[in-house]
C-alpha angles and dihedrals in degrees: 000000000000135000122212117225114209126191117262114260120252108291098227092060096056118063092178090057089049092055092047093049094048092048091048092048091049091050091050094047091048090050090049097042129004098037100032101021094243096262091058090051092056093048115359127154114241140104126277098246099215094045091047092049092051091046093051092048090051101046095053088079097049128084116267102211130057125240129239115268106230105169119129090241139055119284110269128217123192114203106195109204132033102220124108095291095048096041094049091049093047091050091059096044092047091060092062104089094207095055126076109213124202122187118199120204127161097197114037090187094044115158106198115205101253141136086238098217118153129182122248092245091061092063093060098032093053095033095238118181119238094246090066088069113076098186136011106220114206099159133050134186119213109200121196130211090264092049098258109156121210116186114213131185103071090120093061119109118233092259095047125094146141111252118230115205141175109236094223089059098042095042092045092052094049093045093048090050091053089051091050088055090055108273110144111230121219116192092213146120115237108223101177147354124216107215117206114237141187119013091351095054095098099047114013117100126252117240116224115204115199147155109242109212097172091191094314128116093235121053130216120226113248139156137206136194116230136171102217129030126201113196106211095147102117137243093326092050117177089198091055089052092049093054092041091240093172135243126292137183118260142191128226111231116201124188138173121201106217127191111215130181121275094255093055091042090059088064089061096041093117100356133099126186131213120193123196127190137104088260091069097031135344092216110015138028140266121236146199109199123178120237132182098291102348143035130253111226116188153130141196143207143184103186098052107025095155089064096053093117090051090055091046090054088051095053089049089052093049091056099028097122091053094051098032112148092017123149120226108235099178141358118214136181131175141162116254121197119241102200144359119300111253087240124030102167133039118175104305097346118095132181124222137176119002090349088065093042098252100157120115122232121231093029099035091219115166113141098079093043091048093053093042095049092048091052094044093049093049094045091051095046095045089054091048092052090062094219096328095304102104132053108222122227129233091252093053092050092048093047092053115025099028095038094050094044094049092046091053101042111009095100091050092059093045096050095044088051089056092046092052093049092051104038101033098046099085140009094250089053090049090052089052090049093054091045090052089056089065088074111102088210092056090047093049094049094043096049095042091050094046097043097046104023093225139090112277099192137284141247115205093196092054089045091058091048089051090053092053095043093048094053092043093049094049091051093046096047093049090055095052112108093201097062107103117247117246113258123247116246138165127217141163115289096244093063092054095060094105094056090057 
């Protein structure tokens, strides 16, 4: 079954659409400003109400207290996945002397398709060396459907920047550090997890089935019994499947690494570009991000995944003069989650990073939240094990790891979801979004919130101005005859869920 998406009719001919747009704009602006003081809306602490309600309903049927660990060996933890979430979890577990930590990764040199941007606070918080960062971006260009360019970044202080990384370098550093702390690496692909059930659910071990490659091209089938499982194995998580974590919608991210000449590379020395328009994505943005000696050019979409190559061709065309003569070094594609998994913990198995659905909408940020969730989950579970002597329960893990994570970042996911639905749903709305980025106040709040992952203050007067300007801009942009109409496309029903 397919649904056909048709472009929205001209705004000035539809008073009902006008009323809806104004009400929506007002709601967004209120969320951003009057109710949450703008900065708080971009990055406020507080639980995601729906997720918390589901969690509380679930945990009421699970035991509260852990059980004594009475095996004749140390407690074992299997961390499935060696990206930022898995590596940061393994690093914490490995420092507990009474826990044996195993980290499974199929490709030790894996280069995940990713823009690679990390916030400034992550460098200090996770003690990252400077050579992990390829480029320090201090300027960005937001480019609208009609080609309007808005430079942002003038509010940054000299020492502030967005770090641009290559995932094979960042992931490798974090994984190697976990191994140095004592995590035992297994170059293997986990193919299944046997989850204990019934009376044994609280104490019996999990059985991990995997192909052990050990540096070879062909793996040997092996298995291992463990007591705690951390699913850090991405959007297509085998651990999530094993615990029946539920389905979720996902985007396809597509990126080409392109080598351009030195003169063109100078343009991107400390500059990143973000392009919006239904030509590059009907529900996200296209990007040109600088790397060590090349640029990453990519895009992503949920609502029209089959057309991802069409959108990639469009982003290349939008920036073609800047990358002219470039050589494609690598083509990458990968699924990116769009929201939390319906279930993130079952007994002693917990999901983190992409496996749990921790990628923000609107910005598509996931690296920091992956690393942070891995660390928070491991810290909570290590504490619950009381030095490797107690097996924690599902309820205990949910009441620590999930509660703390949702309290810290739940509102961020909710608000960015709303922003994406409003500003990425049509070309006039995208024009309004780019225009809004001209505001120094919006830039200050956005960068401070992104770089430091905490509220930087609020200004009620500026919030009121933002409310007025947001509504005015949406009305104005929908009345412009030169804004291109959104193209019609058809796509399977399941990928249109987010548009409602």
